[in-house]
Coordinates of N, CA and C in Angstrom, one line a residue:
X1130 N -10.7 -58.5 153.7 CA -11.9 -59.1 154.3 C -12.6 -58.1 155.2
X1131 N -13.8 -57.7 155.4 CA -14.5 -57.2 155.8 C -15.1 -58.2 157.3
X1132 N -15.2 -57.2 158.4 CA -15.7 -57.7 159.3 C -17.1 -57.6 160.5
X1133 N -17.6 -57.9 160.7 CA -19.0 -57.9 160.9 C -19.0 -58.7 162.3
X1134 N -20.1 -57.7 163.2 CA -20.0 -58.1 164.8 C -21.8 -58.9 164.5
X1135 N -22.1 -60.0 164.7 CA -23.7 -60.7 164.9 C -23.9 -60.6 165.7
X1136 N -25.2 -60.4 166.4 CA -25.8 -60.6 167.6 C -27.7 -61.5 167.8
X1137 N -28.2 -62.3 167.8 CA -29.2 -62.6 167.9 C -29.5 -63.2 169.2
X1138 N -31.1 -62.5 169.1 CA -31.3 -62.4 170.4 C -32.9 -63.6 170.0
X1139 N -33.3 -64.4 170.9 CA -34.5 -65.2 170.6 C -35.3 -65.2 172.1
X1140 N -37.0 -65.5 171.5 CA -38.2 -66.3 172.4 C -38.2 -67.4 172.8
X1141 N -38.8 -67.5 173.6 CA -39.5 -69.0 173.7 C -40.8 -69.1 172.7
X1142 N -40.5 -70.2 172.5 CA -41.6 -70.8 171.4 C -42.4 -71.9 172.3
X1143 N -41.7 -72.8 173.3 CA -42.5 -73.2 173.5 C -42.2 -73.3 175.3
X1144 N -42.5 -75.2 176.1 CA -41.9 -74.9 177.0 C -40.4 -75.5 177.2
X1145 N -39.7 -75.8 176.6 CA -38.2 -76.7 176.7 C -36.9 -75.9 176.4
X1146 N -36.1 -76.3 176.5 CA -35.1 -75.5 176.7 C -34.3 -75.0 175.1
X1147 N -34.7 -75.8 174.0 CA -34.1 -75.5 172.3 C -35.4 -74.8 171.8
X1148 N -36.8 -74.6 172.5 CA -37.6 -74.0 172.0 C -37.4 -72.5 171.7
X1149 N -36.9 -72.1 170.8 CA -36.6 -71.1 170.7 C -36.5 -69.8 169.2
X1150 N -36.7 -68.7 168.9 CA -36.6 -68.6 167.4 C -36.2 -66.8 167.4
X1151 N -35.2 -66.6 166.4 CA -35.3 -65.4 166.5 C -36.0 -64.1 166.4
X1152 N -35.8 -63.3 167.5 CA -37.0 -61.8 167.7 C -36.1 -60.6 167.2
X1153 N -34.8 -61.0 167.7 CA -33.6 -59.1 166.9 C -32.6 -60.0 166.7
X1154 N -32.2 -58.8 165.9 CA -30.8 -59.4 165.0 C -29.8 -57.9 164.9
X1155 N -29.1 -58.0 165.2 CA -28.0 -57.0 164.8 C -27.0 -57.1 164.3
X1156 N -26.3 -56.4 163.4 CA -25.2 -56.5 162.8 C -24.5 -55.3 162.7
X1157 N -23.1 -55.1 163.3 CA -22.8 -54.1 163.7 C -21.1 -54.1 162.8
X1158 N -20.4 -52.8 162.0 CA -19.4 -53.0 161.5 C -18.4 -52.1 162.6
X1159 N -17.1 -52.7 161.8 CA -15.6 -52.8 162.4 C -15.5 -51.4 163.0
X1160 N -16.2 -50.8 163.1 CA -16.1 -48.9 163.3 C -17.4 -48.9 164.4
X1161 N -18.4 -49.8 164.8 CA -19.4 -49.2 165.6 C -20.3 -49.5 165.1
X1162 N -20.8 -49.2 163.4 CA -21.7 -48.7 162.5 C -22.5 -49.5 163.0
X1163 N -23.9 -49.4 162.9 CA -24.9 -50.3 163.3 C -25.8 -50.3 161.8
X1164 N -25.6 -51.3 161.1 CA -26.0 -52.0 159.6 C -27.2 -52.3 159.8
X1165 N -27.8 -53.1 161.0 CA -28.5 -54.0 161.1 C -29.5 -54.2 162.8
X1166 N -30.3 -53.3 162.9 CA -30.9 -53.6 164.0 C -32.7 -53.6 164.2
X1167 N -33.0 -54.6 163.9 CA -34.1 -55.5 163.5 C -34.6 -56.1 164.5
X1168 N -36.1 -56.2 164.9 CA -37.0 -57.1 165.9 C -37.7 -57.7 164.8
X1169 N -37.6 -59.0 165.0 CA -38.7 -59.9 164.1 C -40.1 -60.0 164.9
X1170 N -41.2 -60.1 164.5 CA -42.3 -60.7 165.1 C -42.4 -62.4 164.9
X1171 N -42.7 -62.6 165.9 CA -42.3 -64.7 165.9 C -43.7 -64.4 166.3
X1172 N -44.6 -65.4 165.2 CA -45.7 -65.3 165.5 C -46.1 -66.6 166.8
X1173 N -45.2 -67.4 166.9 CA -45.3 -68.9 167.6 C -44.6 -68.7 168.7
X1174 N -44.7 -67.1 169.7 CA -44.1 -66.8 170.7 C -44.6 -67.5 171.6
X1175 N -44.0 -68.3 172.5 CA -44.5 -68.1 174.0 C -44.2 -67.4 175.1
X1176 N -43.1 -66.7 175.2 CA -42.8 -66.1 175.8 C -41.8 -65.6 175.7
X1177 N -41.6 -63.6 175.5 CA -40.9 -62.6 175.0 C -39.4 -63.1 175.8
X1178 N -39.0 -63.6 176.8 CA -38.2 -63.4 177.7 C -38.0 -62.4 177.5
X1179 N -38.4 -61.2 178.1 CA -37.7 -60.2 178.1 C -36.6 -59.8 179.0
X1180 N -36.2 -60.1 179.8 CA -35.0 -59.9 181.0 C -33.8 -60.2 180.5
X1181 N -33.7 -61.1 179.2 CA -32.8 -61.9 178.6 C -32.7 -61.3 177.1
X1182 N -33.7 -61.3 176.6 CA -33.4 -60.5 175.1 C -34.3 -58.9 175.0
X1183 N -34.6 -58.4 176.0 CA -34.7 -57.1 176.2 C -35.9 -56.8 174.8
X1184 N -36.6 -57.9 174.3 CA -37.8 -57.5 173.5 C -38.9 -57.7 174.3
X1185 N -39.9 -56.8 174.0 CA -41.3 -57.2 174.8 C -42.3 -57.4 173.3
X1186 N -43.7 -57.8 173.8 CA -44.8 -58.1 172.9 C -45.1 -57.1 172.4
X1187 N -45.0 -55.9 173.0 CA -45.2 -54.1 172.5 C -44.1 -54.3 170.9
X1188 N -43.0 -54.6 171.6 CA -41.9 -54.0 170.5 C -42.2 -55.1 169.2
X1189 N -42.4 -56.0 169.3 CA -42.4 -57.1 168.4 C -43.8 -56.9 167.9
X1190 N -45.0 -56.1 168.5 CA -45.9 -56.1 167.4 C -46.1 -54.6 167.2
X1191 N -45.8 -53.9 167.6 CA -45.2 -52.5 166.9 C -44.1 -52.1 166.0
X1192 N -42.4 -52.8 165.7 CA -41.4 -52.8 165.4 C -41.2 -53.9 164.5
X1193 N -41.9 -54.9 164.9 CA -41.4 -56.5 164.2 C -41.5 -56.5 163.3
X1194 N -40.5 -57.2 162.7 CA -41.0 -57.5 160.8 C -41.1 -59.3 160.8
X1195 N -41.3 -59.7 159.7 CA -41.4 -61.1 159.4 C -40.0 -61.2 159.1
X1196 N -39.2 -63.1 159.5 CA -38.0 -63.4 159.8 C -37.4 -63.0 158.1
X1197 N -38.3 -63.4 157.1 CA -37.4 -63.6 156.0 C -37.2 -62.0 155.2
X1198 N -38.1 -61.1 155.4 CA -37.9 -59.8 155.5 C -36.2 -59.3 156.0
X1199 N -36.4 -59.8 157.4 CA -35.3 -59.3 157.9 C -33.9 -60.3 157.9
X1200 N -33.8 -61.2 157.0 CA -32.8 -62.2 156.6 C -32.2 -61.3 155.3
X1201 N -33.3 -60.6 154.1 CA -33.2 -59.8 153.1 C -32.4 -58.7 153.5
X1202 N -32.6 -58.3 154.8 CA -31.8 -56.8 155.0 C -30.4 -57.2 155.5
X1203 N -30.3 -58.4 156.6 CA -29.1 -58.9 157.1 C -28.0 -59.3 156.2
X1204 N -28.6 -60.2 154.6 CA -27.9 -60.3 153.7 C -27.0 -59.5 152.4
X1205 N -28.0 -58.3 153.1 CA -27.7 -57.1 152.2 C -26.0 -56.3 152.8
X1206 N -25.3 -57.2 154.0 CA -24.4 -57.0 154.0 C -23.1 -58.0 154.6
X1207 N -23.4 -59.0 154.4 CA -22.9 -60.3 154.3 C -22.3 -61.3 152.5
X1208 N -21.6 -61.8 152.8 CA -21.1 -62.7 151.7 C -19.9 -63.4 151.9
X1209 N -19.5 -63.7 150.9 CA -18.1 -64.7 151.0 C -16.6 -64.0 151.5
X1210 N -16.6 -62.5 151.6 CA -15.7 -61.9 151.8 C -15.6 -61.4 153.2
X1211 N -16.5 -61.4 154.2 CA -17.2 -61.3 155.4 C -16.7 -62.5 156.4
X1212 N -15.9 -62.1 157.6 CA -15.9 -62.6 159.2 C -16.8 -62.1 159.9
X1213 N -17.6 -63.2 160.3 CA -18.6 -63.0 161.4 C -18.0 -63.3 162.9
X1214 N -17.8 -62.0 163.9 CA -17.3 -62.1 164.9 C -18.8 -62.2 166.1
X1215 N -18.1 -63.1 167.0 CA -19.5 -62.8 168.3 C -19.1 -63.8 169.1
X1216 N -20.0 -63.9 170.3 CA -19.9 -64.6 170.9 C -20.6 -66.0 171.3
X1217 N -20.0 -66.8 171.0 CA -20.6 -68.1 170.9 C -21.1 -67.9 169.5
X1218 N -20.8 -67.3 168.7 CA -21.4 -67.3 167.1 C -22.3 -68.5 166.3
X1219 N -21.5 -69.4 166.8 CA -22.2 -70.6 165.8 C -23.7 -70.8 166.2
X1220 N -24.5 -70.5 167.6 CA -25.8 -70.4 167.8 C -26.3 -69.6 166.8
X1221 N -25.8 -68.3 166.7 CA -26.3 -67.1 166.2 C -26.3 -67.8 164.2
X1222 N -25.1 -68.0 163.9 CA -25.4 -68.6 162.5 C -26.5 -69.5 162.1
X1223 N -26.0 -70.5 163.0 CA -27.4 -71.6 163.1 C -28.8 -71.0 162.9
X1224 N -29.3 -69.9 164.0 CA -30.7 -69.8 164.3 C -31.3 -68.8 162.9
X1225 N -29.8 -68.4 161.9 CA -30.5 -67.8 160.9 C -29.9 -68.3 159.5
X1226 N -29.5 -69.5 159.7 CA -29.4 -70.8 158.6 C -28.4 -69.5 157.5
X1227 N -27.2 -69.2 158.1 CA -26.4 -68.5 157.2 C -25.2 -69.7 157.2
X1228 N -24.8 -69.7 155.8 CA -24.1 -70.9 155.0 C -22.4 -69.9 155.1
X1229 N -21.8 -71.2 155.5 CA -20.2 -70.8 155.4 C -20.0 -70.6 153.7
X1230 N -19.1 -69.8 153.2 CA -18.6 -69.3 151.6 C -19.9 -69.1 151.2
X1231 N -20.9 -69.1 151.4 CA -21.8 -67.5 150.9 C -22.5 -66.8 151.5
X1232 N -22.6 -66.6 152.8 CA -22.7 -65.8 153.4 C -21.9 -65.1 154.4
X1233 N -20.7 -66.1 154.4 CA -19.5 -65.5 155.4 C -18.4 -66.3 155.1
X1234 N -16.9 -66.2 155.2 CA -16.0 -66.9 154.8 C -15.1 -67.7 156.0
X1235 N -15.3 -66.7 157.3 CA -14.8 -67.8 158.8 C -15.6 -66.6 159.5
X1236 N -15.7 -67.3 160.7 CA -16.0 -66.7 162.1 C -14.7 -66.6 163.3
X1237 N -14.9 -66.0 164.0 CA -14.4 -65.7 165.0 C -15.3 -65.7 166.7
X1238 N -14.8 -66.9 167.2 CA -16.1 -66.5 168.3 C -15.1 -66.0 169.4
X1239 N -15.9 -65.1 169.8 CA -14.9 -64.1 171.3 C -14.6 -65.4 172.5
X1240 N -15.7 -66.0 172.9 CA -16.0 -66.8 173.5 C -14.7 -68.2 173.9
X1241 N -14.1 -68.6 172.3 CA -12.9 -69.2 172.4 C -11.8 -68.2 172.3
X1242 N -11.9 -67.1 172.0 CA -10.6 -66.5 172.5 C -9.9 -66.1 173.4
X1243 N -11.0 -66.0 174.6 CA -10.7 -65.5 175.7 C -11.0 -66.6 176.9
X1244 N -11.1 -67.8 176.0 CA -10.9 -69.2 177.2 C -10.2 -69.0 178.2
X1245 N -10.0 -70.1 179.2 CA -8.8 -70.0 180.3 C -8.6 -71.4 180.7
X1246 N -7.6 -72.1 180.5 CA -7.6 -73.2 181.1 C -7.6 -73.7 183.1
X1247 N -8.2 -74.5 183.0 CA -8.5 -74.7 184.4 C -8.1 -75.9 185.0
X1248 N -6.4 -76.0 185.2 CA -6.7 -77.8 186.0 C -6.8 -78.0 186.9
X1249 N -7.5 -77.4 187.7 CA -8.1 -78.1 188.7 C -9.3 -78.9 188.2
X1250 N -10.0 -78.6 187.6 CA -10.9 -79.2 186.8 C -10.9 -80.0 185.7
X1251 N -9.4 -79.8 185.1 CA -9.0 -80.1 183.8 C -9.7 -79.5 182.1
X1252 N -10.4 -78.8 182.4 CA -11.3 -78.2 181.5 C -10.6 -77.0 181.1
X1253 N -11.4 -76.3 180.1 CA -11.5 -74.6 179.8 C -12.7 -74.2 180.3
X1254 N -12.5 -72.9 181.1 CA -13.9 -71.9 182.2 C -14.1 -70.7 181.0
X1255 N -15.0 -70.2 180.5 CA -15.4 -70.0 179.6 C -15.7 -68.6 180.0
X1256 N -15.7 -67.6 180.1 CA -16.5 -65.9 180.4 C -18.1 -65.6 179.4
X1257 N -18.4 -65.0 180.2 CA -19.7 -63.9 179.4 C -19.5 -63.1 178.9
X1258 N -19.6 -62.2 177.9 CA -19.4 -60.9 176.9 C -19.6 -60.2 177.9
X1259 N -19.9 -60.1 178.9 CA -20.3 -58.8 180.0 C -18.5 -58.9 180.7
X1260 N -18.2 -60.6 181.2 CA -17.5 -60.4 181.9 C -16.2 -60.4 181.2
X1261 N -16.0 -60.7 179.7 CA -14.8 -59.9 179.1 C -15.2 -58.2 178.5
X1262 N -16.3 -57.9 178.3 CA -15.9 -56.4 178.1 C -15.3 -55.9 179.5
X1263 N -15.6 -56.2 180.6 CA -15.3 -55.6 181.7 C -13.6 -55.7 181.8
X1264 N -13.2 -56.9 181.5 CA -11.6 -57.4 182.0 C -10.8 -57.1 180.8
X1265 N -11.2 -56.4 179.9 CA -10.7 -56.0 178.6 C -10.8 -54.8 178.5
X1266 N -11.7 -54.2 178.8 CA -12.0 -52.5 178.0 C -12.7 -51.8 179.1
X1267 N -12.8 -52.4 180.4 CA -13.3 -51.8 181.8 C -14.5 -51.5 181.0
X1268 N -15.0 -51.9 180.2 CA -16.7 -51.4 180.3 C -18.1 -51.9 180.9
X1269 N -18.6 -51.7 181.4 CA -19.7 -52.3 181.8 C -20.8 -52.3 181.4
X1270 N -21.8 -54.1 180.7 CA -22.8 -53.7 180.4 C -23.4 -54.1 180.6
X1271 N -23.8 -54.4 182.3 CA -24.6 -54.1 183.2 C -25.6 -53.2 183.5
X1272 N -26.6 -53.0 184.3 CA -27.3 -51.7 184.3 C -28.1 -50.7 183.7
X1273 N -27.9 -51.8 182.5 CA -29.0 -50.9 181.7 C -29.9 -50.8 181.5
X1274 N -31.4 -50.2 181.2 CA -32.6 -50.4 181.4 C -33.1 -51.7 180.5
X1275 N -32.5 -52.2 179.4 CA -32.7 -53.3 178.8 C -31.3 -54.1 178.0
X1276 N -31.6 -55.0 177.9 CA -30.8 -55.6 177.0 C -31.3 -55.2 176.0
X1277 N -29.6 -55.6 175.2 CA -29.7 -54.8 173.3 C -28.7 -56.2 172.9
X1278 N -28.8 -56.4 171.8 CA -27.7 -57.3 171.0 C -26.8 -55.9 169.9
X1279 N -27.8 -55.2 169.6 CA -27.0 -53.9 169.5 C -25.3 -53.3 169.9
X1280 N -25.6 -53.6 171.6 CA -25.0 -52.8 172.6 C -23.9 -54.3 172.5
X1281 N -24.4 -55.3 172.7 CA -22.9 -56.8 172.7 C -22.7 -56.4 171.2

Protein backbone atom coordinates (compact mmCIF):
# COMPACT_ATOMS: atom_id res chain seq x y z
CA UNK A 1 0.00 0.00 0.00
CA UNK A 2 1.36 3.19 -0.86
CA UNK A 3 1.09 6.22 1.28
CA UNK A 4 0.25 9.70 0.64
CA UNK A 5 0.31 12.91 3.05
CA UNK A 6 -3.06 15.57 1.71
CA UNK A 7 -3.14 18.87 2.52
CA UNK A 8 -5.88 21.41 1.34
CA UNK A 9 -5.88 24.63 2.03
CA UNK A 10 -9.39 26.91 1.09
CA UNK A 11 -11.09 30.76 0.67
CA UNK A 12 -13.91 32.25 1.63
CA UNK A 13 -16.48 32.18 -0.91
CA UNK A 14 -18.72 33.98 0.82
CA UNK A 15 -19.67 35.51 4.34
CA UNK A 16 -20.50 32.15 6.77
CA UNK A 17 -18.51 29.92 8.16
CA UNK A 18 -18.94 26.38 5.40
CA UNK A 19 -18.36 29.13 2.77
CA UNK A 20 -15.53 27.91 1.47
CA UNK A 21 -13.62 26.13 -1.75
CA UNK A 22 -10.35 24.94 -2.55
CA UNK A 23 -7.19 27.38 -3.53
CA UNK A 24 -3.83 24.66 -2.88
CA UNK A 25 -3.67 21.28 -2.62
CA UNK A 26 -0.70 19.26 -1.78
CA UNK A 27 0.26 15.92 -1.92
CA UNK A 28 3.28 14.91 -0.45
CA UNK A 29 4.91 11.04 -0.50
CA UNK A 30 6.25 8.65 2.41
CA UNK A 31 9.94 10.09 1.76
CA UNK A 32 9.12 13.97 1.69
CA UNK A 33 8.60 13.91 -2.18
CA UNK A 34 6.36 16.73 -3.02
CA UNK A 35 3.90 15.03 -5.98
CA UNK A 36 1.56 17.71 -5.82
CA UNK A 37 1.72 21.35 -5.01
CA UNK A 38 -0.95 23.39 -6.75
CA UNK A 39 -2.95 26.85 -6.17
CA UNK A 40 -6.29 26.74 -7.76
CA UNK A 41 -7.87 30.04 -8.84
CA UNK A 42 -11.54 30.06 -7.22
CA UNK A 43 -13.07 32.41 -9.33
CA UNK A 44 -16.14 32.93 -6.48
CA UNK A 45 -13.38 34.17 -3.99
CA UNK A 46 -14.31 36.37 -1.31
CA UNK A 47 -11.62 36.44 0.59
CA UNK A 48 -7.93 34.87 0.08
CA UNK A 49 -7.63 34.44 3.94
CA UNK A 50 -4.37 34.63 3.66
CA UNK A 51 -3.06 34.43 7.39
CA UNK A 52 -4.71 30.91 7.37
CA UNK A 53 -4.05 29.40 3.89
CA UNK A 54 -0.95 31.53 3.12
CA UNK A 55 -2.46 32.14 -0.67
CA UNK A 56 -2.92 35.73 -1.81
CA UNK A 57 -4.98 37.15 -4.98
CA UNK A 58 -1.29 37.70 -6.56
CA UNK A 59 -0.62 33.92 -6.24
CA UNK A 60 -3.95 32.64 -7.37
CA UNK A 61 -4.12 34.86 -10.40
CA UNK A 62 -0.53 34.43 -11.35
CA UNK A 63 -0.03 30.47 -10.25
CA UNK A 64 -3.71 29.28 -10.21
CA UNK A 65 -5.10 26.77 -12.29
CA UNK A 66 -8.78 25.78 -12.64
CA UNK A 67 -10.01 23.08 -9.72
CA UNK A 68 -10.65 20.31 -12.26
CA UNK A 69 -7.18 20.77 -13.93
CA UNK A 70 -5.67 20.32 -10.72
CA UNK A 71 -8.02 17.26 -9.49
CA UNK A 72 -6.30 15.65 -13.05
CA UNK A 73 -2.83 16.10 -11.57
CA UNK A 74 -3.87 15.03 -7.86
CA UNK A 75 -5.34 11.90 -9.46
CA UNK A 76 -2.45 11.15 -11.30
CA UNK A 77 -1.22 9.76 -8.06
CA UNK A 78 -3.99 8.36 -6.04
CA UNK A 79 -6.11 5.06 -6.42
CA UNK A 80 -7.41 2.07 -4.66
CA UNK A 81 -3.99 1.08 -3.42
CA UNK A 82 -3.33 4.52 -1.64
CA UNK A 83 -3.68 5.74 2.37
CA UNK A 84 -4.46 9.17 2.62
CA UNK A 85 -2.78 10.39 5.85
CA UNK A 86 -3.55 14.13 7.30
CA UNK A 87 -5.04 15.85 9.59
CA UNK A 88 -8.53 15.97 10.17
CA UNK A 89 -8.54 14.34 6.49
CA UNK A 90 -12.08 13.78 5.95
CA UNK A 91 -12.50 17.83 5.32
CA UNK A 92 -9.65 17.54 2.94
CA UNK A 93 -11.39 14.41 1.00
CA UNK A 94 -14.74 15.94 1.15
CA UNK A 95 -13.65 19.48 -0.34
CA UNK A 96 -12.16 17.47 -3.44
CA UNK A 97 -15.06 14.85 -3.76
CA UNK A 98 -12.33 11.92 -3.65
CA UNK A 99 -14.33 8.48 -3.43
CA UNK A 100 -13.17 5.69 -0.89
CA UNK A 101 -11.87 2.29 -3.29
CA UNK A 102 -11.04 4.56 -6.18
CA UNK A 103 -9.31 6.98 -5.20
CA UNK A 104 -7.86 5.83 -1.89
CA UNK A 105 -8.45 2.52 0.10
CA UNK A 106 -8.37 4.00 4.07
CA UNK A 107 -7.25 7.15 5.65
CA UNK A 108 -5.39 7.78 8.53
CA UNK A 109 -6.23 11.05 10.27
CA UNK A 110 -3.14 12.32 12.66
CA UNK A 111 -5.78 14.22 14.46
CA UNK A 112 -7.35 10.85 16.05
CA UNK A 113 -4.21 9.47 16.69
CA UNK A 114 -2.85 11.61 18.92
CA UNK A 115 -6.20 12.23 20.89
CA UNK A 116 -6.05 12.48 24.72
CA UNK A 117 -8.63 11.68 26.86
CA UNK A 118 -9.82 14.25 29.27
CA UNK A 119 -12.07 13.42 32.41
CA UNK A 120 -12.42 16.19 33.80
CA UNK A 121 -14.42 17.08 30.94
CA UNK A 122 -15.19 13.58 29.94
CA UNK A 123 -14.33 14.12 26.39
CA UNK A 124 -11.17 13.65 23.98
CA UNK A 125 -8.88 17.34 23.70
CA UNK A 126 -7.85 17.09 20.33
CA UNK A 127 -4.10 18.98 19.19
CA UNK A 128 -3.07 21.05 16.07
CA UNK A 129 -0.51 19.65 13.54
CA UNK A 130 1.73 22.50 14.82
CA UNK A 131 1.18 21.37 18.31
CA UNK A 132 1.96 17.54 17.56
CA UNK A 133 4.91 18.23 15.26
CA UNK A 134 6.30 20.07 18.14
CA UNK A 135 5.58 17.19 21.02
CA UNK A 136 6.64 14.57 18.54
CA UNK A 137 9.58 15.58 16.37
CA UNK A 138 10.46 19.04 18.44
CA UNK A 139 9.76 20.76 15.13
CA UNK A 140 8.31 23.93 14.83
CA UNK A 141 5.98 25.30 12.34
CA UNK A 142 5.53 28.43 13.51
CA UNK A 143 7.24 31.46 12.26
CA UNK A 144 7.25 31.21 9.02
CA UNK A 145 6.75 33.93 6.51
CA UNK A 146 3.57 31.98 5.28
CA UNK A 147 1.59 29.18 5.58
CA UNK A 148 2.17 26.15 3.13
CA UNK A 149 0.01 22.82 3.27
CA UNK A 150 3.23 21.79 1.58
CA UNK A 151 5.16 22.30 4.79
CA UNK A 152 1.91 20.25 7.18
Amino acid sequence: MRELSLDVECVATGGGHNDRSPCWIAVVDIDGQVLVDQIIKVETMFSPMTQITGVTKLDMDSRGIPFDQAMCEVRKYLGPDVRLIGQAIQGDIAWLGLKEGQDFMETMDIAEQFRCYNPKFSRYDYFSLAQEAYGLLGVSMHGQASHSPVDD
